[in-house]
């Protein structure tokens, strides 16, 4: 049911070998990329009291960080295409470490916006995109499993960092905690060192022909214009908007991203408002991460099965609806025991979505178009990422209650999942219809030119037709 990749593969990925070491490196870098904006929420209450910020202002730290991480997608993809994944992940790890250390000296909220949000987010962007791209080059048949294992880094790190950050906060305050966290994020440099480039077979003919064409004498302005267009296409390829499946995926993704992170950012604060102890509130994130840790690789295994892989887009929409339903039910919970149950189901839904979110894009675009597609998707997703948590924080500031943010996020995510399900049915129906129309056109063309179908040359066909048509006048004169 899934459409075939738009471009043929230039080489056969190894589907193993050193690729599993690459998965370990991606596990570390993706773990920090997705877990860091979430676990920073543990420091928010202390930062809010220290700097005198509102809930919406403090939530903007994670929003800017996530938005910068997503907005940097095209730049990161272009840098990976130019330099490879290894140096880009190492650079991203250095930026993350420097950002956290510098933020520990901040005295106002704008300073934290810049260092944690912008600089830290850009570093995470380099880590995330480079890791996803190199996995798509190392794996094909086992790609859902590899993606699931790599994306499992997020819940693993969330499970570990949430209570660890609470421990740091109690013993060193939020400034000392950011200093230690910056040192930990330098481990992304080690993860980048594992990302050895894939050895590809050399095909000089096409490349040499392209170079030969480019070396023809051209007007200087024409050459400059063409070079600029090539660079723009490396960053943003708007031709993807002509692909119906890509547009459907993008709209559903935007709706999910808008409501995905606010429940995580405010989960500890919501538990505290319900009378839960601070350590127990932080452990809710650990419980969610622990469940998520097993759900992501498990989802990768399920998605790799013969039954699910052709229907992976429907599986993705189901995961979104399940995730949204959890948020809609959360405000009905009043005891800590039921908050634990919510955290478990939240981890299941969140893990399923993020185990499939990039695999579905690879399924639609193919591994050759994926690096450009993921760059375009991430830069568009930065806008709902930037607006989601502050909008949820604004609801808390206005109503003084956290339940409205869960209603908002749950309804938006569930609507996005239903949209994906319905529109994918329509998309596959139209693909089958277009394929049938193309087959009918080919069959009609074959019937209209039977000589081509018989493998005859044109003179032979004319001679044969002439022989068959010659007796016709004689037969017309036979009555005399």
CSV table of C-alpha atoms in Angstrom, one decimal:
chain,number,residue,atom,x,y,z
A,1,UNK,CA,0.0,0.0,0.0
A,2,UNK,CA,2.9,2.3,0.5
A,3,UNK,CA,4.2,4.2,-2.6
A,4,UNK,CA,7.5,3.1,-4.0
A,5,UNK,CA,10.5,5.4,-3.4
A,6,UNK,CA,10.7,8.2,-5.9
A,7,UNK,CA,14.4,7.5,-6.8
A,8,UNK,CA,16.2,4.2,-7.2
A,9,UNK,CA,18.9,3.4,-4.6
A,10,UNK,CA,22.5,4.1,-5.7
A,11,UNK,CA,23.9,1.3,-3.6
A,12,UNK,CA,22.7,-1.5,-1.3
A,13,UNK,CA,22.9,-0.5,2.4
A,14,UNK,CA,24.8,-3.0,4.6
A,15,UNK,CA,21.9,-3.5,7.0
A,16,UNK,CA,24.2,-4.4,9.8
A,17,UNK,CA,27.9,-4.7,10.6
A,18,UNK,CA,29.2,-1.3,11.8
A,19,UNK,CA,25.7,0.0,11.3
A,20,UNK,CA,24.8,-1.2,14.8
A,21,UNK,CA,27.6,0.9,16.3
A,22,UNK,CA,26.2,3.8,14.4
A,23,UNK,CA,22.8,3.0,16.0
A,24,UNK,CA,24.5,3.2,19.5
A,25,UNK,CA,25.9,6.6,18.6
A,26,UNK,CA,22.6,7.8,17.3
A,27,UNK,CA,20.9,6.4,20.4
A,28,UNK,CA,23.1,8.7,22.5
A,29,UNK,CA,22.8,11.9,20.4
A,30,UNK,CA,19.0,11.5,19.8
A,31,UNK,CA,18.6,10.7,23.5
A,32,UNK,CA,20.1,14.1,24.5
A,33,UNK,CA,18.3,15.8,21.6
A,34,UNK,CA,14.8,14.8,22.7
A,35,UNK,CA,15.3,14.3,26.5
A,36,UNK,CA,17.1,17.6,27.3
A,37,UNK,CA,14.2,20.0,26.5
A,38,UNK,CA,11.9,17.8,28.7
A,39,UNK,CA,14.1,17.3,31.7
A,40,UNK,CA,14.9,21.0,31.8
A,41,UNK,CA,11.3,21.5,33.0
A,42,UNK,CA,12.4,20.2,36.5
A,43,UNK,CA,14.4,23.4,36.9
A,44,UNK,CA,11.6,25.7,35.7
A,45,UNK,CA,10.0,26.3,39.1
A,46,UNK,CA,13.3,27.3,40.7
A,47,UNK,CA,14.2,29.5,37.7
A,48,UNK,CA,10.8,31.1,37.7
A,49,UNK,CA,11.1,32.1,41.4
A,50,UNK,CA,14.7,33.2,41.0
A,51,UNK,CA,14.1,35.4,37.8
A,52,UNK,CA,10.5,36.3,38.5
A,53,UNK,CA,9.1,34.9,35.2
A,54,UNK,CA,5.5,33.7,34.4
A,55,UNK,CA,4.5,30.2,33.4
A,56,UNK,CA,4.3,31.1,29.7
A,57,UNK,CA,7.7,32.9,29.8
A,58,UNK,CA,9.4,30.0,31.5
A,59,UNK,CA,7.8,27.5,29.1
A,60,UNK,CA,9.3,29.5,26.2
A,61,UNK,CA,12.8,28.2,27.1
A,62,UNK,CA,11.9,24.6,26.0
A,63,UNK,CA,9.9,26.0,23.1
A,64,UNK,CA,12.7,28.0,21.7
A,65,UNK,CA,15.1,25.1,22.2
A,66,UNK,CA,12.8,22.7,20.4
A,67,UNK,CA,12.0,25.2,17.7
A,68,UNK,CA,15.7,25.9,17.0
A,69,UNK,CA,16.3,22.1,17.0
A,70,UNK,CA,13.6,21.7,14.3
A,71,UNK,CA,14.3,24.9,12.4
A,72,UNK,CA,18.0,23.9,12.0
A,73,UNK,CA,17.0,20.8,10.0
A,74,UNK,CA,17.7,22.1,6.5
A,75,UNK,CA,21.1,23.6,7.6
A,76,UNK,CA,22.0,20.4,9.4
A,77,UNK,CA,21.0,18.3,6.4
A,78,UNK,CA,23.1,20.5,4.0
A,79,UNK,CA,26.1,20.3,6.4
A,80,UNK,CA,25.8,16.5,6.6
A,81,UNK,CA,25.7,16.2,2.8
A,82,UNK,CA,28.8,18.4,2.6
A,83,UNK,CA,30.9,17.1,5.6
A,84,UNK,CA,29.3,13.8,6.7
A,85,UNK,CA,27.5,12.9,9.9
A,86,UNK,CA,30.6,12.4,12.1
A,87,UNK,CA,32.0,16.0,12.3
A,88,UNK,CA,28.5,17.5,12.5
A,89,UNK,CA,27.5,15.4,15.6
A,90,UNK,CA,30.8,16.3,17.3
A,91,UNK,CA,30.2,20.0,16.6
A,92,UNK,CA,26.6,19.7,17.9
A,93,UNK,CA,27.9,18.1,21.1
A,94,UNK,CA,30.3,20.9,21.7
A,95,UNK,CA,27.6,23.5,21.1
A,96,UNK,CA,25.3,21.8,23.6
A,97,UNK,CA,28.0,21.6,26.3
A,98,UNK,CA,28.9,25.3,25.9
A,99,UNK,CA,25.3,26.4,25.9
A,100,UNK,CA,24.5,24.7,29.2
A,101,UNK,CA,27.7,25.9,30.9
A,102,UNK,CA,27.1,29.5,29.7
A,103,UNK,CA,23.4,29.4,30.8
A,104,UNK,CA,24.4,28.6,34.3
A,105,UNK,CA,25.7,32.2,34.7
A,106,UNK,CA,22.4,33.8,33.5
A,107,UNK,CA,20.6,36.5,35.4
A,108,UNK,CA,17.6,37.2,33.2
A,109,UNK,CA,15.2,35.1,31.1
A,110,UNK,CA,16.3,36.5,27.8
A,111,UNK,CA,19.9,35.3,28.5
A,112,UNK,CA,18.5,31.8,29.0
A,113,UNK,CA,16.4,32.1,25.8
A,114,UNK,CA,19.6,32.7,23.8
A,115,UNK,CA,22.0,30.2,25.4
A,116,UNK,CA,19.7,27.3,26.2
A,117,UNK,CA,17.1,28.0,23.5
A,118,UNK,CA,19.0,29.2,20.4
A,119,UNK,CA,22.6,27.9,20.9
A,120,UNK,CA,21.5,24.6,22.7
A,121,UNK,CA,18.7,24.0,20.2
A,122,UNK,CA,21.0,24.5,17.2
A,123,UNK,CA,23.5,22.0,18.7
A,124,UNK,CA,20.7,19.5,19.2
A,125,UNK,CA,19.6,20.0,15.6
A,126,UNK,CA,23.0,19.0,14.4
A,127,UNK,CA,22.9,15.9,16.5
A,128,UNK,CA,19.4,14.8,15.5
A,129,UNK,CA,19.4,15.3,11.8
A,130,UNK,CA,22.9,13.8,11.3
A,131,UNK,CA,22.0,10.7,13.3
A,132,UNK,CA,18.7,10.2,11.3
A,133,UNK,CA,20.4,10.6,7.9
A,134,UNK,CA,23.3,8.2,8.6
A,135,UNK,CA,20.8,5.5,9.8
A,136,UNK,CA,18.9,5.8,6.5
A,137,UNK,CA,22.2,5.2,4.7
A,138,UNK,CA,23.2,2.1,6.8
A,139,UNK,CA,19.8,0.3,6.8
A,140,UNK,CA,17.0,-0.6,4.5
A,141,UNK,CA,15.3,-3.9,5.4
A,142,UNK,CA,16.0,-3.5,9.1
A,143,UNK,CA,15.5,0.3,9.0
A,144,UNK,CA,12.3,0.3,11.2
A,145,UNK,CA,14.2,-1.7,13.9
A,146,UNK,CA,17.3,0.5,13.6
A,147,UNK,CA,15.1,3.6,13.9
A,148,UNK,CA,13.2,2.2,16.9
A,149,UNK,CA,16.5,1.4,18.7
A,150,UNK,CA,18.0,4.8,17.9
A,151,UNK,CA,14.8,6.7,18.9
A,152,UNK,CA,14.7,4.7,22.2
A,153,UNK,CA,17.5,7.0,23.3
A,154,UNK,CA,14.9,9.6,24.1
A,155,UNK,CA,13.1,7.6,26.8
A,156,UNK,CA,16.3,6.0,28.2
A,157,UNK,CA,17.8,9.4,28.8
A,158,UNK,CA,14.5,10.8,30.0
A,159,UNK,CA,14.2,8.0,32.5
A,160,UNK,CA,17.7,8.6,33.8
A,161,UNK,CA,18.0,12.3,33.6
A,162,UNK,CA,14.7,13.2,35.3
A,163,UNK,CA,15.5,11.9,38.8
A,164,UNK,CA,19.2,12.8,38.3
A,165,UNK,CA,18.3,16.4,37.5
A,166,UNK,CA,16.0,16.5,40.6
A,167,UNK,CA,19.0,15.2,42.6
A,168,UNK,CA,21.3,17.9,41.1
A,169,UNK,CA,18.6,20.6,41.8
A,170,UNK,CA,18.4,19.7,45.5
A,171,UNK,CA,22.1,19.6,46.0
A,172,UNK,CA,23.5,22.2,43.6
A,173,UNK,CA,20.6,24.5,42.6
A,174,UNK,CA,19.6,25.2,39.0
A,175,UNK,CA,22.9,26.9,38.1
A,176,UNK,CA,25.1,24.1,39.3
A,177,UNK,CA,22.8,21.6,37.7
A,178,UNK,CA,23.1,23.2,34.3
A,179,UNK,CA,26.9,23.2,34.7
A,180,UNK,CA,26.9,19.4,35.3
A,181,UNK,CA,24.4,18.9,32.5
A,182,UNK,CA,26.7,20.7,30.1
A,183,UNK,CA,29.6,18.4,30.9
A,184,UNK,CA,27.3,15.4,30.3
A,185,UNK,CA,26.2,16.6,26.9
A,186,UNK,CA,29.8,16.5,25.7
A,187,UNK,CA,29.3,12.7,25.4
A,188,UNK,CA,27.6,13.5,22.1
A,189,UNK,CA,31.1,14.1,20.7
A,190,UNK,CA,31.9,10.5,21.6
A,191,UNK,CA,28.7,9.4,19.9
A,192,UNK,CA,29.7,11.3,16.7
A,193,UNK,CA,33.0,9.5,16.6
A,194,UNK,CA,31.2,6.2,16.1
A,195,UNK,CA,29.4,7.5,12.9
A,196,UNK,CA,31.8,6.2,10.3
A,197,UNK,CA,30.9,7.1,6.7
A,198,UNK,CA,29.3,4.4,4.6
A,199,UNK,CA,31.5,3.0,1.9
A,200,UNK,CA,29.7,3.4,-1.5
A,201,UNK,CA,30.6,2.0,-4.9
A,202,UNK,CA,32.0,4.7,-7.2
A,203,UNK,CA,30.0,5.5,-10.3
A,204,UNK,CA,32.2,8.0,-12.2
A,205,UNK,CA,30.3,8.0,-15.5
A,206,UNK,CA,27.3,10.1,-14.4
A,207,UNK,CA,29.3,12.3,-12.2
A,208,UNK,CA,31.9,13.0,-14.9
A,209,UNK,CA,29.2,13.7,-17.4
A,210,UNK,CA,27.6,16.2,-15.0
A,211,UNK,CA,31.0,17.9,-14.4
A,212,UNK,CA,31.6,18.0,-18.2
A,213,UNK,CA,28.3,19.8,-18.7
A,214,UNK,CA,29.1,22.2,-15.9
A,215,UNK,CA,32.5,23.1,-17.3
A,216,UNK,CA,31.0,24.3,-20.6
A,217,UNK,CA,31.5,28.0,-21.1
A,218,UNK,CA,28.6,29.9,-19.5
A,219,UNK,CA,27.7,33.4,-18.8
A,220,UNK,CA,29.0,34.5,-15.4
A,221,UNK,CA,25.6,35.6,-14.2
A,222,UNK,CA,23.9,32.5,-15.5
A,223,UNK,CA,26.4,30.3,-13.7
A,224,UNK,CA,26.0,32.3,-10.4
A,225,UNK,CA,22.2,32.1,-10.7
A,226,UNK,CA,22.4,28.3,-11.2
A,227,UNK,CA,24.7,27.8,-8.3
A,228,UNK,CA,22.4,29.9,-6.0
A,229,UNK,CA,19.4,27.8,-7.1
A,230,UNK,CA,21.3,24.6,-6.3
A,231,UNK,CA,22.2,25.9,-2.8
A,232,UNK,CA,18.6,26.9,-2.2
A,233,UNK,CA,17.4,23.4,-3.2
A,234,UNK,CA,19.8,21.8,-0.8
A,235,UNK,CA,18.2,23.7,2.0
A,236,UNK,CA,14.6,23.8,1.0
A,237,UNK,CA,13.1,21.7,-1.8
A,238,UNK,CA,9.6,23.0,-2.3
A,239,UNK,CA,8.9,20.4,-5.0
A,240,UNK,CA,7.8,18.1,-2.1
A,241,UNK,CA,4.6,20.1,-1.8
A,242,UNK,CA,3.5,18.6,-5.1
A,243,UNK,CA,3.6,15.2,-3.4
A,244,UNK,CA,0.1,14.5,-2.0
A,245,UNK,CA,1.4,11.9,0.6
A,246,UNK,CA,4.0,14.4,1.9
A,247,UNK,CA,1.5,17.2,2.4
A,248,UNK,CA,-0.9,14.8,4.3
A,249,UNK,CA,2.0,13.7,6.5
A,250,UNK,CA,3.1,17.2,7.1
A,251,UNK,CA,-0.3,18.5,8.2
A,252,UNK,CA,-0.9,15.6,10.6
A,253,UNK,CA,2.7,16.1,12.0
A,254,UNK,CA,2.1,19.8,12.6
A,255,UNK,CA,-1.0,19.0,14.7
A,256,UNK,CA,0.9,16.4,16.7
A,257,UNK,CA,3.9,18.6,17.4
A,258,UNK,CA,1.7,21.5,18.6
A,259,UNK,CA,0.4,19.4,21.5
A,260,UNK,CA,3.2,16.9,22.0
A,261,UNK,CA,5.5,18.6,24.4
A,262,UNK,CA,3.3,20.8,26.7
A,263,UNK,CA,2.1,17.9,28.8
A,264,UNK,CA,5.7,16.8,29.4
A,265,UNK,CA,6.8,20.3,30.3
A,266,UNK,CA,4.0,20.8,32.8
A,267,UNK,CA,3.6,17.2,34.1
A,268,UNK,CA,5.8,17.7,37.2
A,269,UNK,CA,4.1,21.0,38.0
A,270,UNK,CA,0.7,19.5,37.5
A,271,UNK,CA,1.5,16.6,39.9
A,272,UNK,CA,2.8,19.1,42.5
A,273,UNK,CA,-0.4,21.1,42.2
A,274,UNK,CA,-2.3,17.9,43.0
A,275,UNK,CA,-0.4,17.6,46.3
A,276,UNK,CA,2.3,15.2,45.0
A,277,UNK,CA,5.8,15.4,46.4
A,278,UNK,CA,8.5,17.0,44.1
A,279,UNK,CA,10.6,13.8,43.8
A,280,UNK,CA,7.4,11.8,43.1
A,281,UNK,CA,6.4,14.3,40.4
A,282,UNK,CA,9.9,14.0,38.8
A,283,UNK,CA,9.5,10.2,38.9
A,284,UNK,CA,6.4,10.5,36.7
A,285,UNK,CA,8.8,11.6,33.8
A,286,UNK,CA,11.0,8.6,34.7
A,287,UNK,CA,8.1,6.2,34.6
A,288,UNK,CA,7.0,7.6,31.2
A,289,UNK,CA,10.6,7.3,29.9
A,290,UNK,CA,11.0,3.8,31.3
A,291,UNK,CA,7.9,2.6,29.4
A,292,UNK,CA,8.8,4.6,26.3
A,293,UNK,CA,12.2,2.9,26.4
A,294,UNK,CA,10.7,-0.5,25.6
A,295,UNK,CA,7.9,0.7,23.5
A,296,UNK,CA,10.1,2.3,20.8
A,297,UNK,CA,12.1,-0.8,19.8
A,298,UNK,CA,9.0,-2.9,20.3
A,299,UNK,CA,7.1,-0.6,17.9
A,300,UNK,CA,10.1,-0.9,15.5
A,301,UNK,CA,9.8,-4.7,15.5
A,302,UNK,CA,6.0,-4.6,15.0
A,303,UNK,CA,6.4,-2.0,12.2
A,304,UNK,CA,8.9,-4.3,10.5
A,305,UNK,CA,6.5,-7.2,10.3
A,306,UNK,CA,4.9,-8.2,7.0
A,307,UNK,CA,1.5,-7.3,8.2
A,308,UNK,CA,2.1,-3.8,9.5
A,309,UNK,CA,4.9,-2.4,7.3
A,310,UNK,CA,2.7,-2.0,4.2
A,311,UNK,CA,0.1,-0.2,6.5
A,312,UNK,CA,2.6,1.8,8.5
A,313,UNK,CA,0.9,5.1,7.8
A,314,UNK,CA,-2.3,3.8,9.4
A,315,UNK,CA,-0.3,2.4,12.4
A,316,UNK,CA,1.1,5.9,12.8
A,317,UNK,CA,-2.3,7.6,12.8
A,318,UNK,CA,-3.5,5.0,15.5
A,319,UNK,CA,-0.6,5.9,17.7
A,320,UNK,CA,-1.5,9.6,17.5
A,321,UNK,CA,-5.1,9.0,18.4
A,322,UNK,CA,-4.0,6.9,21.3
A,323,UNK,CA,-1.6,9.6,22.5
A,324,UNK,CA,-4.3,12.3,22.3
A,325,UNK,CA,-6.8,10.2,24.2
A,326,UNK,CA,-4.4,9.8,27.1
A,327,UNK,CA,-4.2,13.6,27.5
A,328,UNK,CA,-8.0,14.0,27.3
A,329,UNK,CA,-8.4,11.6,30.2
A,330,UNK,CA,-5.6,13.0,32.4
A,331,UNK,CA,-7.7,15.9,34.0
A,332,UNK,CA,-10.1,13.3,35.4
A,333,UNK,CA,-7.2,11.9,37.5
A,334,UNK,CA,-6.9,13.1,41.1
A,335,UNK,CA,-4.7,10.5,42.9
A,336,UNK,CA,-0.9,9.8,42.4
A,337,UNK,CA,-1.6,6.1,41.6
A,338,UNK,CA,-3.7,7.1,38.6
A,339,UNK,CA,-1.1,9.7,37.6
A,340,UNK,CA,1.3,6.8,37.4
A,341,UNK,CA,-1.2,4.9,35.2
A,342,UNK,CA,-1.4,8.0,33.0
A,343,UNK,CA,2.4,8.2,32.8
A,344,UNK,CA,2.5,4.6,31.6
A,345,UNK,CA,-0.1,5.1,28.9
A,346,UNK,CA,1.5,8.4,27.9
A,347,UNK,CA,4.8,6.6,27.5
A,348,UNK,CA,3.2,4.0,25.3
A,349,UNK,CA,1.5,6.5,23.0
A,350,UNK,CA,4.5,8.9,22.9
A,351,UNK,CA,6.9,6.0,22.2
A,352,UNK,CA,4.8,4.6,19.4
A,353,UNK,CA,4.5,8.0,17.6
A,354,UNK,CA,8.2,8.8,17.8
A,355,UNK,CA,9.3,5.3,16.8
A,356,UNK,CA,7.3,5.8,13.6
A,357,UNK,CA,7.4,9.5,12.9
A,358,UNK,CA,10.6,9.5,10.8
A,359,UNK,CA,10.1,5.9,9.5
A,360,UNK,CA,6.8,7.1,7.9
A,361,UNK,CA,8.6,9.9,6.2
A,362,UNK,CA,11.3,7.5,4.9
A,363,UNK,CA,8.5,5.2,3.7
A,364,UNK,CA,6.9,8.0,1.7
A,365,UNK,CA,10.0,9.7,0.3
A,366,UNK,CA,12.6,6.9,0.0
A,367,UNK,CA,16.1,7.0,1.4
A,368,UNK,CA,17.4,9.2,-1.4
A,369,UNK,CA,14.9,12.1,-0.9
A,370,UNK,CA,14.7,11.7,2.9
A,371,UNK,CA,17.6,14.0,3.8
A,372,UNK,CA,16.0,17.0,2.0
A,373,UNK,CA,12.5,16.0,3.1
A,374,UNK,CA,13.4,15.8,6.8
A,375,UNK,CA,15.0,19.2,6.6
A,376,UNK,CA,11.9,20.8,5.1
A,377,UNK,CA,9.6,19.0,7.7
A,378,UNK,CA,11.7,20.0,10.7
A,379,UNK,CA,11.9,23.7,9.7
A,380,UNK,CA,8.1,23.9,9.3
A,381,UNK,CA,7.5,22.0,12.5
A,382,UNK,CA,9.5,24.6,14.5
A,383,UNK,CA,6.5,27.0,14.4
A,384,UNK,CA,4.0,24.7,16.2
A,385,UNK,CA,6.8,23.6,18.4
A,386,UNK,CA,7.4,27.3,19.3
A,387,UNK,CA,3.8,28.0,19.9
A,388,UNK,CA,2.6,24.9,21.7
A,389,UNK,CA,4.1,25.0,25.3
A,390,UNK,CA,3.7,28.8,25.6
A,391,UNK,CA,0.0,28.5,24.6
A,392,UNK,CA,-0.4,25.8,27.2
A,393,UNK,CA,1.4,28.0,29.8
A,394,UNK,CA,-0.9,30.9,28.9
A,395,UNK,CA,-3.9,28.8,29.6
A,396,UNK,CA,-2.4,28.0,33.1
A,397,UNK,CA,-1.8,31.7,33.7
A,398,UNK,CA,-5.4,32.7,32.6
A,399,UNK,CA,-7.4,29.9,34.4
A,400,UNK,CA,-5.0,29.0,37.2
A,401,UNK,CA,-5.6,25.3,36.3
A,402,UNK,CA,-3.6,22.7,34.4
A,403,UNK,CA,-6.5,20.7,33.1
A,404,UNK,CA,-7.2,23.0,30.2
A,405,UNK,CA,-3.8,22.5,28.6
A,406,UNK,CA,-4.4,18.7,28.7
A,407,UNK,CA,-7.7,19.2,27.0
A,408,UNK,CA,-6.2,21.5,24.3
A,409,UNK,CA,-3.2,19.1,23.6
A,410,UNK,CA,-5.4,16.0,23.6
A,411,UNK,CA,-8.0,17.3,21.2
A,412,UNK,CA,-5.4,18.7,18.7
A,413,UNK,CA,-3.4,15.5,18.7
A,414,UNK,CA,-6.5,13.2,18.3
A,415,UNK,CA,-7.8,15.4,15.5
A,416,UNK,CA,-4.4,15.1,13.7
A,417,UNK,CA,-4.5,11.3,14.0
A,418,UNK,CA,-8.0,11.1,12.6
A,419,UNK,CA,-7.0,13.4,9.8
A,420,UNK,CA,-4.0,11.2,8.9
A,421,UNK,CA,-6.2,8.0,8.9
A,422,UNK,CA,-8.9,9.4,6.7
A,423,UNK,CA,-6.6,11.2,4.3
A,424,UNK,CA,-4.3,8.2,3.9
A,425,UNK,CA,-7.3,6.1,2.9
A,426,UNK,CA,-8.0,8.8,0.3
A,427,UNK,CA,-4.3,9.0,-0.8
A,428,UNK,CA,-4.0,5.3,-1.4
A,429,UNK,CA,-7.3,5.2,-3.2
A,430,UNK,CA,-6.1,7.9,-5.5
A,431,UNK,CA,-2.7,6.2,-6.0
A,432,UNK,CA,-4.5,3.0,-7.0
A,433,UNK,CA,-6.8,4.9,-9.3
A,434,UNK,CA,-3.8,6.7,-11.0
A,435,UNK,CA,-2.0,3.5,-11.4
A,436,UNK,CA,-5.0,1.8,-13.0
A,437,UNK,CA,-5.4,4.8,-15.3
A,438,UNK,CA,-1.7,4.5,-16.3
A,439,UNK,CA,-2.1,0.8,-16.9
A,440,UNK,CA,-5.2,1.4,-19.0
A,441,UNK,CA,-3.4,4.1,-21.1
A,442,UNK,CA,-0.5,1.7,-21.7
A,443,UNK,CA,-2.8,-1.1,-22.7
A,444,UNK,CA,-4.7,1.2,-25.0
A,445,UNK,CA,-1.5,2.4,-26.6
A,446,UNK,CA,-0.4,-1.2,-27.1
A,447,UNK,CA,-3.7,-2.1,-28.8
A,448,UNK,CA,-3.5,0.9,-31.1
A,449,UNK,CA,-0.1,-0.1,-32.3
A,450,UNK,CA,-0.2,-4.0,-32.6
A,451,UNK,CA,3.0,-4.0,-34.7
A,452,UNK,CA,4.9,-2.8,-31.8
A,453,UNK,CA,3.5,-5.5,-29.6
A,454,UNK,CA,4.3,-8.2,-32.2
A,455,UNK,CA,7.9,-6.9,-32.3
A,456,UNK,CA,7.7,-6.2,-36.1
A,457,UNK,CA,9.5,-3.4,-37.9
A,458,UNK,CA,7.4,-0.7,-39.6
A,459,UNK,CA,8.2,-1.8,-43.2
A,460,UNK,CA,7.3,-5.4,-42.4
A,461,UNK,CA,4.0,-4.3,-40.8
A,462,UNK,CA,3.2,-2.2,-43.8
A,463,UNK,CA,4.0,-4.9,-46.3
A,464,UNK,CA,1.9,-7.4,-44.4
A,465,UNK,CA,-1.0,-5.0,-44.1
A,466,UNK,CA,-0.7,-4.3,-47.9
A,467,UNK,CA,-0.8,-8.0,-48.7
A,468,UNK,CA,-3.9,-8.4,-46.6
A,469,UNK,CA,-5.6,-5.3,-48.1
A,470,UNK,CA,-4.7,-6.0,-51.8
A,471,UNK,CA,-7.4,-8.8,-52.3
A,472,UNK,CA,-10.1,-6.5,-51.1
A,473,UNK,CA,-10.6,-4.6,-54.5
A,474,UNK,CA,-10.5,-7.9,-56.3
A,475,UNK,CA,-13.2,-9.3,-54.1
A,476,UNK,CA,-15.2,-6.1,-54.8
A,477,UNK,CA,-15.1,-6.8,-58.5
A,478,UNK,CA,-15.9,-10.6,-58.3
A,479,UNK,CA,-19.7,-10.2,-58.7
A,480,UNK,CA,-19.1,-9.4,-62.4
